[in-house]
Coordinates of C-alpha atoms and ligand atoms in Angstrom, one line a residue:
M1 CA -10.1 21.7 59.1
I2 CA -10.3 18.8 56.6
Q3 CA -13.4 18.3 54.5
I4 CA -14.0 14.8 53.1
R5 CA -16.8 14.7 50.5
L6 CA -18.4 11.4 49.3
N7 CA -20.8 11.0 46.5
K8 CA -22.9 8.6 48.6
E9 CA -22.9 7.2 52.1
D10 CA -20.5 4.2 52.4
F11 CA -17.7 3.6 55.0
E12 CA -18.0 7.3 56.2
Y13 CA -16.8 6.2 59.8
D14 CA -13.8 4.3 58.4
I15 CA -12.7 7.2 56.2
H16 CA -13.0 9.7 59.0
S17 CA -11.1 7.5 61.5
L18 CA -8.1 7.0 59.1
V19 CA -7.9 10.7 58.1
K20 CA -8.2 11.7 61.7
A21 CA -5.2 9.3 62.4
F22 CA -3.1 11.4 60.1
Y23 CA -4.5 14.8 61.4
P24 CA -5.2 14.1 65.0
S25 CA -5.6 17.7 66.1
E26 CA -7.6 18.8 63.0
N27 CA -11.4 18.9 62.7
V28 CA -12.4 16.4 60.2
S29 CA -15.8 16.8 58.5
V30 CA -17.5 14.3 56.2
C31 CA -20.3 15.5 53.8
V32 CA -22.3 13.2 51.6
D33 CA -23.6 14.2 48.1
S34 CA -22.6 17.9 48.6
Q35 CA -20.8 20.1 46.1
E36 CA -20.3 22.8 48.6
S37 CA -16.5 23.1 49.2
C38 CA -15.2 24.8 52.5
E39 CA -12.8 27.5 51.4
Q40 CA -10.8 27.4 54.7
A41 CA -10.3 23.7 54.6
L42 CA -6.6 22.7 54.9
L43 CA -7.2 19.8 52.7
H44 CA -10.3 18.5 50.5
I45 CA -10.5 14.6 50.1
V46 CA -13.1 13.6 47.4
V47 CA -14.3 10.0 47.4
D48 CA -16.5 8.9 44.4
Y49 CA -18.1 5.4 44.4
E50 CA -18.8 4.0 40.9
P51 CA -20.0 0.5 40.1
N52 CA -17.1 -1.8 41.1
R53 CA -14.8 1.2 41.1
I54 CA -13.6 3.8 43.6
R55 CA -11.9 7.3 42.8
I56 CA -10.1 9.1 45.6
A57 CA -8.6 12.5 45.1
L58 CA -7.0 15.2 47.1
K59 CA -8.7 18.2 45.5
Q60 CA -6.3 21.0 44.4
H61 CA -3.5 18.4 44.2
S62 CA -4.1 16.5 40.9
S63 CA -1.1 14.4 41.2
Y64 CA -2.7 12.8 44.4
T65 CA -5.5 10.7 42.8
R66 CA -6.2 7.0 43.0
V67 CA -8.7 5.1 40.8
F68 CA -9.0 1.3 41.6
S69 CA -11.3 -1.5 41.0
V70 CA -13.3 -3.2 43.9
D71 CA -15.8 -5.9 44.0
D72 CA -19.1 -4.4 45.3
G73 CA -20.2 -7.8 46.4
N74 CA -17.4 -8.2 48.9
R75 CA -17.6 -5.4 51.5
K76 CA -14.8 -6.5 53.6
E77 CA -12.4 -6.6 50.7
K78 CA -13.9 -3.4 49.5
K79 CA -13.3 -1.7 52.8
N80 CA -9.8 -2.9 53.0
L81 CA -8.9 -1.6 49.5
L82 CA -10.5 1.7 50.1
K83 CA -8.5 2.2 53.3
Q84 CA -5.3 0.9 51.8
N85 CA -5.6 3.4 48.9
L86 CA -6.5 6.3 51.0
Y87 CA -3.7 5.5 53.4
D88 CA -1.2 5.3 50.5
L89 CA -2.4 8.7 49.3
L90 CA -2.2 10.4 52.5
S91 CA 1.1 8.8 53.3
D92 CA 2.6 10.1 50.0
Y93 CA 1.1 13.4 50.6
T94 CA 2.2 13.9 54.2
G95 CA 5.3 12.0 53.9
R96 CA 4.4 10.0 57.0
T97 CA 3.3 6.5 57.8
L98 CA 1.4 5.3 60.8
P99 CA 2.7 2.6 63.1
W100 CA -0.5 0.7 62.8
G101 CA -1.1 1.5 59.2
T102 CA -4.9 1.5 58.3
L103 CA -6.0 -0.3 61.5
T104 CA -8.2 2.2 63.5
G105 CA -10.1 -0.2 65.6
I106 CA -9.5 -0.7 69.2
R107 CA -8.5 -4.4 69.2
P108 CA -5.7 -4.9 66.7
T109 CA -4.8 -8.2 68.6
K110 CA -8.0 -9.9 67.5
I111 CA -6.5 -10.2 64.0
P112 CA -3.4 -12.4 65.0
M113 CA -5.6 -14.0 67.7
T114 CA -8.1 -15.3 65.2
M115 CA -5.3 -16.2 62.8
L116 CA -3.4 -18.3 65.4
E117 CA -6.6 -20.1 66.1
E118 CA -6.9 -20.9 62.4
G119 CA -3.3 -22.4 62.8
K120 CA -1.6 -19.8 60.8
T121 CA 2.1 -19.3 61.3
D122 CA 3.8 -16.0 62.5
A123 CA 5.2 -15.5 59.0
E124 CA 1.6 -15.8 57.4
I125 CA 0.1 -13.3 60.0
T126 CA 3.0 -10.9 59.4
D127 CA 2.6 -11.0 55.6
Y128 CA -1.3 -10.6 55.9
M129 CA -1.2 -7.7 58.3
E130 CA 1.6 -6.0 56.4
Q131 CA -0.1 -6.2 52.9
T132 CA -3.5 -5.7 54.1
Y133 CA -3.3 -3.2 56.7
S134 CA 0.2 -1.6 56.1
T135 CA 1.0 -2.3 59.9
S136 CA 4.8 -1.8 60.8
R137 CA 6.7 -5.1 61.4
E138 CA 7.4 -3.9 65.0
K139 CA 3.7 -3.5 65.7
I140 CA 2.9 -6.8 64.1
A141 CA 5.5 -8.5 66.1
L142 CA 4.2 -7.1 69.4
S143 CA 0.5 -7.9 68.5
I144 CA 1.5 -11.6 67.8
E145 CA 3.5 -11.9 70.9
I146 CA 0.6 -10.5 72.9
A147 CA -2.0 -12.6 71.3
R148 CA 0.0 -15.8 72.0
R149 CA 0.3 -14.9 75.7
E150 CA -3.3 -13.8 76.0
A151 CA -4.5 -17.2 74.5
Q152 CA -2.4 -19.0 77.0
L153 CA -3.8 -17.0 79.9
L154 CA -7.3 -17.4 78.8
Q155 CA -7.0 -21.2 78.8
R156 CA -7.6 -21.0 82.6
L157 CA -11.2 -19.7 82.1
D158 CA -14.4 -21.7 82.1
A159 CA -15.9 -20.5 78.8
K160 CA -19.2 -22.3 79.4
N161 CA -20.2 -21.6 82.9
G162 CA -17.9 -18.9 84.0
Y163 CA -18.3 -15.2 83.5
S164 CA -16.6 -12.0 84.7
L165 CA -18.3 -9.6 87.0
Y166 CA -17.5 -5.8 86.8
I167 CA -18.6 -3.3 89.3
G168 CA -18.4 0.4 88.7
I169 CA -18.0 3.0 91.4
P170 CA -18.1 6.1 89.5
F171 CA -16.6 8.5 92.0
C172 CA -13.0 10.2 92.2
P173 CA -11.4 12.5 94.6
S174 CA -11.3 15.1 91.6
T175 CA -11.6 15.0 87.9
C176 CA -8.6 14.6 85.8
L177 CA -8.0 17.0 82.9
Y178 CA -8.0 14.0 80.4
C179 CA -10.8 12.0 81.9
S180 CA -13.5 10.6 79.7
F181 CA -14.9 7.9 82.1
T182 CA -18.0 7.9 84.0
S183 CA -16.7 9.7 87.1
F184 CA -18.0 12.3 89.4
P185 CA -16.2 14.1 92.4
I186 CA -17.0 12.1 95.6
S187 CA -17.6 15.2 97.5
G188 CA -20.8 15.9 95.8
W189 CA -22.2 12.4 96.2
K190 CA -21.2 11.4 99.9
N191 CA -24.9 11.4 101.1
K192 CA -25.9 9.2 98.1
I193 CA -23.3 6.5 98.5
N194 CA -25.6 4.2 100.5
A195 CA -28.4 4.5 98.0
Y196 CA -25.9 3.6 95.3
L197 CA -24.8 0.6 97.1
D198 CA -28.4 -0.5 97.7
A199 CA -29.0 -0.2 93.9
L200 CA -25.8 -2.2 93.2
E201 CA -27.0 -4.9 95.6
K202 CA -30.4 -5.1 94.0
E203 CA -28.7 -5.4 90.5
L204 CA -26.5 -8.2 91.9
D205 CA -29.4 -10.1 93.2
A206 CA -30.9 -10.0 89.8
I207 CA -27.8 -11.4 88.1
M208 CA -27.7 -14.2 90.6
R209 CA -31.1 -15.1 89.4
Y210 CA -30.4 -14.9 85.6
F211 CA -27.1 -16.5 85.8
A212 CA -28.1 -19.1 88.3
G213 CA -25.5 -22.2 88.2
R214 CA -22.8 -20.0 86.7
H215 CA -19.8 -18.5 88.6
P216 CA -17.5 -15.6 88.2
N217 CA -13.9 -16.3 87.0
T218 CA -12.8 -12.8 87.6
I219 CA -14.1 -9.8 89.5
Y220 CA -13.1 -6.3 88.8
I221 CA -14.2 -3.3 90.9
G222 CA -13.3 -0.2 88.9
G223 CA -14.7 3.1 88.1
G224 CA -13.9 6.0 89.0
T225 CA -11.9 5.0 92.0
P226 CA -13.6 2.4 94.3
T227 CA -11.4 3.5 97.1
T228 CA -13.1 6.7 97.4
L229 CA -15.6 4.7 99.3
E230 CA -15.0 4.8 103.1
S231 CA -13.8 1.6 104.7
D232 CA -17.3 0.7 106.1
Q233 CA -18.8 1.1 102.7
L234 CA -16.0 -1.1 101.1
E235 CA -16.6 -3.6 103.8
R236 CA -20.4 -3.5 103.0
L237 CA -19.8 -4.0 99.1
L238 CA -17.2 -6.8 99.5
S239 CA -19.3 -8.7 102.2
V240 CA -22.3 -8.4 100.0
L241 CA -20.2 -9.9 97.1
E242 CA -18.9 -12.7 99.4
R243 CA -22.5 -13.7 100.6
K244 CA -24.2 -13.6 97.1
T245 CA -21.7 -14.8 94.7
D246 CA -20.0 -18.2 94.3
L247 CA -16.3 -17.3 94.6
S248 CA -14.9 -21.0 94.6
R249 CA -13.6 -20.6 91.1
L250 CA -12.4 -17.1 91.1
L251 CA -9.0 -16.6 89.4
E252 CA -8.6 -13.0 90.1
F253 CA -10.3 -10.3 92.4
T254 CA -9.2 -6.7 91.5
V255 CA -9.9 -3.4 93.1
E256 CA -8.8 -0.3 91.5
A257 CA -7.3 1.8 94.3
G258 CA -6.4 4.1 91.5
R259 CA -5.8 7.4 93.1
P260 CA -3.2 7.5 95.8
D261 CA -5.1 10.2 97.6
S262 CA -8.1 7.8 98.1
I263 CA -5.9 5.1 100.0
N264 CA -5.4 4.6 103.7
R265 CA -4.4 1.7 106.0
Q266 CA -8.1 1.1 107.1
K267 CA -9.3 0.6 103.5
L268 CA -6.4 -1.6 102.6
E269 CA -7.1 -3.7 105.7
V270 CA -10.6 -4.1 104.3
L271 CA -9.4 -5.3 100.9
C272 CA -6.9 -7.6 102.5
A273 CA -9.5 -9.1 104.8
H274 CA -11.7 -10.0 101.7
G275 CA -9.0 -11.5 99.8
I276 CA -8.5 -9.0 97.1
S277 CA -5.7 -10.5 94.9
R278 CA -4.9 -7.5 92.8
I279 CA -5.0 -3.8 93.2
S280 CA -3.9 -0.8 91.0
I281 CA -2.1 2.2 92.4
N282 CA -1.7 4.6 89.6
P283 CA 0.9 7.3 89.4
Q284 CA 0.3 8.3 85.7
T285 CA 3.6 10.4 86.2
M286 CA 6.0 11.0 88.8
K287 CA 6.4 14.7 88.1
Q288 CA 4.6 16.9 90.5
E289 CA 4.2 19.8 88.1
T290 CA 2.1 17.6 85.7
L291 CA 0.1 16.0 88.5
D292 CA -0.9 19.6 89.5
L293 CA -1.5 20.6 85.9
I294 CA -3.9 17.6 85.2
G295 CA -5.9 18.0 88.3
R296 CA -5.0 14.9 90.2
Q297 CA -4.6 16.6 93.5
H298 CA -2.1 14.1 95.0
T299 CA 1.7 14.2 95.4
V300 CA 4.3 12.0 94.1
E301 CA 5.1 11.3 97.8
Q302 CA 1.5 10.0 98.3
T303 CA 1.8 7.5 95.4
I304 CA 5.1 6.2 96.9
D305 CA 3.8 5.9 100.3
S306 CA 0.6 4.3 99.3
F307 CA 2.6 1.7 97.3
Q308 CA 4.9 1.0 100.1
L309 CA 2.0 0.7 102.6
A310 CA 0.2 -1.7 100.4
R311 CA 3.3 -3.9 100.0
S312 CA 4.0 -3.8 103.7
M313 CA 0.5 -5.1 104.3
G314 CA 1.1 -8.1 102.0
F315 CA -0.3 -7.1 98.6
D316 CA 1.8 -9.1 96.2
N317 CA 0.0 -8.2 92.9
I318 CA 0.1 -4.4 92.5
N319 CA -0.4 -2.7 89.0
M320 CA 0.8 0.8 88.2
D321 CA -0.7 2.9 85.2
L322 CA 1.4 5.5 83.4
I323 CA 0.5 7.8 80.7
M324 CA 2.8 8.9 77.9
G325 CA 2.3 12.2 76.1
L326 CA 1.0 14.1 79.1
P327 CA 1.1 18.0 78.8
E328 CA 4.5 19.6 79.1
E329 CA 6.3 16.3 79.7
S330 CA 9.6 15.7 77.9
L331 CA 11.1 12.2 77.3
D332 CA 13.5 12.9 80.2
D333 CA 10.6 13.5 82.4
V334 CA 9.1 10.2 81.4
K335 CA 12.4 8.5 82.0
R336 CA 12.6 10.0 85.5
T337 CA 9.1 8.6 86.2
L338 CA 10.1 5.3 85.0
A339 CA 13.2 5.2 87.2
V340 CA 11.1 5.8 90.3
V341 CA 8.6 3.2 89.2
K342 CA 11.4 0.6 88.8
E343 CA 12.6 1.4 92.2
L344 CA 9.2 0.6 93.6
N345 CA 9.1 -2.6 91.6
P346 CA 5.4 -3.2 91.0
D347 CA 4.1 -6.4 89.6
S348 CA 2.5 -5.1 86.4
V349 CA 2.5 -1.6 84.7
T350 CA 0.1 -0.4 82.1
V351 CA 1.6 2.1 79.7
H352 CA -1.2 4.3 78.0
S353 CA -0.6 6.8 75.3
L354 CA -2.6 9.8 76.2
A355 CA -6.1 9.7 74.3
L356 CA -8.1 13.0 74.2
K357 CA -11.7 11.9 73.9
R358 CA -14.5 14.3 73.4
A359 CA -15.7 14.3 76.9
A360 CA -12.4 15.2 78.4
R361 CA -11.9 18.7 79.7
L362 CA -8.5 19.0 77.9
Q363 CA -10.5 18.3 74.7
M364 CA -13.6 20.3 75.5
F365 CA -11.8 23.4 76.4
K366 CA -8.9 22.9 74.1
E367 CA -8.5 26.7 73.4
D368 CA -7.7 27.1 77.1
Y369 CA -5.0 24.5 76.8
A370 CA -3.7 25.4 73.3
G371 CA -0.3 26.3 74.4
L372 CA 0.4 23.0 76.2
K373 CA 3.0 20.8 74.4
M374 CA 1.9 17.0 74.3
V375 CA 4.5 14.8 72.8
N376 CA 4.5 11.1 72.5
T377 CA 7.0 9.1 70.4
Q378 CA 8.2 5.5 69.9
A379 CA 11.0 6.5 72.0
H380 CA 8.7 7.2 74.9
L381 CA 7.1 3.7 74.5
D382 CA 10.5 2.0 74.0
A383 CA 11.8 3.6 77.3
A384 CA 8.7 2.2 79.1
A385 CA 9.1 -1.2 77.4
D386 CA 12.8 -1.3 78.5
I387 CA 12.1 -0.6 82.1
C388 CA 9.2 -3.2 82.2
A389 CA 11.7 -5.7 80.7
E390 CA 14.3 -4.8 83.3
M391 CA 11.6 -5.5 86.0
G392 CA 11.1 -8.9 84.4
M393 CA 7.7 -8.0 82.8
K394 CA 6.3 -9.1 79.5
P395 CA 3.7 -7.5 77.4
Y396 CA 0.3 -9.3 77.8
Y397 CA -2.5 -7.1 76.6
L398 CA -2.8 -4.3 74.1
Y399 CA -5.6 -1.9 72.9
R400 CA -5.9 1.3 71.1
Q401 CA -8.1 4.3 71.5
K402 CA -9.4 7.1 69.2
N403 CA -7.2 10.2 69.2
M404 CA -4.3 8.6 70.8
A405 CA -1.0 10.7 71.1
G406 CA 1.3 9.6 68.4
N407 CA -1.3 7.0 67.1
F408 CA 0.3 4.3 69.1
E409 CA -1.4 2.0 71.7
N410 CA -1.9 1.1 75.4
V411 CA 0.2 -2.1 76.6
G412 CA -0.1 -4.0 79.8
Y413 CA 3.2 -5.5 81.0
A414 CA 3.2 -8.1 83.8
K415 CA 5.5 -10.3 85.7
D416 CA 4.9 -14.1 85.4
G417 CA 1.6 -15.0 87.2
K418 CA 0.6 -11.3 87.7
A419 CA -1.2 -10.4 84.5
G420 CA -4.7 -9.1 84.8
I421 CA -6.9 -11.6 83.2
Y422 CA -10.0 -9.3 83.1
N423 CA -8.0 -6.8 81.1
I424 CA -7.6 -9.4 78.4
L425 CA -11.2 -10.3 78.4
I426 CA -12.3 -6.8 77.8
M427 CA -10.3 -6.8 74.7
E428 CA -10.6 -10.3 73.2
E429 CA -14.4 -10.8 74.2
K430 CA -14.1 -14.5 74.9
Q431 CA -16.4 -14.6 78.0
S432 CA -19.5 -12.7 79.1
I433 CA -18.9 -9.7 81.2
V434 CA -21.8 -8.7 83.5
A435 CA -21.4 -5.1 84.6
L436 CA -23.1 -3.4 87.5
G437 CA -23.3 0.3 88.2
A438 CA -23.8 3.6 86.6
G439 CA -22.3 3.8 83.1
S440 CA -21.4 0.2 82.9
I441 CA -21.9 -2.0 79.8
T442 CA -22.7 -5.8 79.9
K443 CA -21.5 -7.9 77.3
R444 CA -22.9 -11.4 76.6
V445 CA -20.8 -13.6 74.6
Y446 CA -22.6 -16.5 73.0
A447 CA -21.1 -19.9 72.1
D448 CA -20.9 -19.0 68.5
G449 CA -19.0 -15.9 69.1
R450 CA -22.0 -13.6 68.8
I451 CA -21.9 -10.5 71.2
E452 CA -24.8 -8.5 72.5
R453 CA -24.6 -5.7 74.9
C454 CA -26.8 -3.6 77.3
E455 CA -25.9 -0.3 79.0
N456 CA -26.7 1.2 82.3
V457 CA -27.2 5.0 82.4
K458 CA -24.3 7.1 83.3
D459 CA -25.9 9.7 85.6
V460 CA -25.7 8.3 89.3
A461 CA -29.2 9.7 90.4
S462 CA -30.9 8.2 87.4
F463 CA -29.1 4.9 87.8
I464 CA -30.4 4.8 91.4
E465 CA -34.0 5.9 90.5
R466 CA -34.3 3.8 87.4
I467 CA -32.5 0.6 88.8
D468 CA -35.6 -1.6 88.0
E469 CA -35.4 -0.6 84.4
M470 CA -31.5 -1.4 84.5
I471 CA -32.4 -4.7 85.7
E472 CA -35.0 -5.4 83.2
R473 CA -32.5 -4.7 80.4
K474 CA -30.2 -7.3 81.9
R475 CA -32.9 -9.8 82.2
K476 CA -33.8 -9.5 78.6
L477 CA -30.0 -9.9 77.6
L478 CA -29.0 -12.6 80.1
E479 CA -32.1 -14.8 80.7
D480 CA -32.1 -17.8 78.4
Ligands
SF4_1 S1 -8.9 8.9 88.3 FE1 -9.4 7.9 86.3 S2 -11.7 7.8 86.5 FE2 -10.8 9.2 88.2 S3 -11.0 11.3 87.2 FE3 -9.0 10.6 86.9 S4 -9.0 9.6 84.9 FE4 -11.1 9.8 85.5

C-alpha cells in the first residue's frame, strides 16, 4: 500500500493517477488533512500546499524532498509543475521512467493535435511535451504521427450537420476475465432481446426528431458483441436503421463481430445485405491456453475460420483486436499470435495493452489470480508494430487507459483507406456521438468545442423499463 497525505484538497486525482502509474499493482490511498500514518505502507508521500509554494516529501527518505514555487493563480501551470516534481522524485526513488511521463489522461494525442491546429512545428511540439510532461521521444513521435493522420482522416466529416451514431448491444457469449464493459452473457437474456430492440427503436425515433435535418457520418454497432443477436434480430435492427436514418452521407458502417463464437454464415449474410462496410473479428491471442484461461470459450480455429468465411463472402475491411500482457503469455507467444494474424492479413489491427479496471473479474478477485504472470514490454509493442508495418499498415489512432500493463497505450493500425473513423472520433471529440442502448454515453460537441454528455443506465432491464427517461435525458442534451 502507498499512502499519500495532503494538507488540503487539491489535485488529489492527478497525484493518485501518477503514483498509481509508478505502482500499478499497489493500493494507493489519498488522505487529506490527516496526521495518521499507516505503519504498513510501503511508501508515504506527503504533499504540503503553502501560498505560492509546494513541498513534496517521501517520508522516511529525507533526501527525497522537493520544494518549489508555483503561481496559485495559474492552475494549469501549477498542476503541471506539481506532477513534474512528483514524477522526478518518484523517478529518482524508483530508478524508473514512464514512457508517457506525467501524462495520465486517456487522450495524449489531443496535445499534438491542438498544437498542430495552432500551426506549431514537430520540433516545437516535441520540446513542449518533453519539457512539460517528460514524455519519451518515441511516444512523442508516435503521437505526432497519429495526430497528423487523424486530422487528415477527419477532414472528410461534416462537422456542422453530421454526427456519429453508436448502438450498444450489451450481450456476449460469455464474460472475458478482463472485461469491464457493459456486457452480459446472452444466455440469460434471450427472451428479452426483442424488448431491447423495441427500446432501441424508440430511442432512435426520438433522435430522429431531435436531430432532424442532420445525418450520420459513421455508425458503429458495438457492445458487447452485436453478433450474439440471431440473424433475424440483426435483420430487424439493420432494417430499422436503414428505414429511419439518412444513410446517404455515411462514410463508415461498422459492426463488431468481435467474438468468433458468435459468427455464422447466416449472420454475415445479413451484414453483407445491409452494406456493413467494416467488421471486427477479434482473436486477442492465438494461444488456446490463454483463450481458455481468460474465459473466451472459442478456439483459435474458430477465429481463423470466421475470418476466412467473412473474407470469402466479400468483407474487405476486417479489423482484428489483440491484447498484449495477457496472463501467462511470453513474448514468444505474442510473436506466434502475430505470425498467424499476418498470415490472415486483416485490413486493420488494434493492439491493446491489457488494462485491469476495477469491474474486471481479474481485478475483483485478484487474490484468486495472484500467481498469474502478466508481462507487457516495449518489445511486445514493437513486435506488433513491426508486423503491422509488414502488412502495410500505419498507426492511425491511440488512446490510453488507467492501470494499463506496462503503462503503455492502445494503438490502431490500418492499411490505406481502412482506418476506423469512429475510433478517432471517440478520442478526438470533434463530432457529436449519439449513443443508444444500455450503458452508452452520448456526447454533444458544440461549435465552440464545449462538450456535454448524458448516460444511459447500464442494467438492461432498467434500460428497457426506463426508456422514456433515457429519451428525456437525450432531449435535454440534443434539442436546440
Ligand atoms: S467480448 Fe469484449 S465485451 Fe464481451 S465479455 Fe469479452 S471483453 Fe467484454
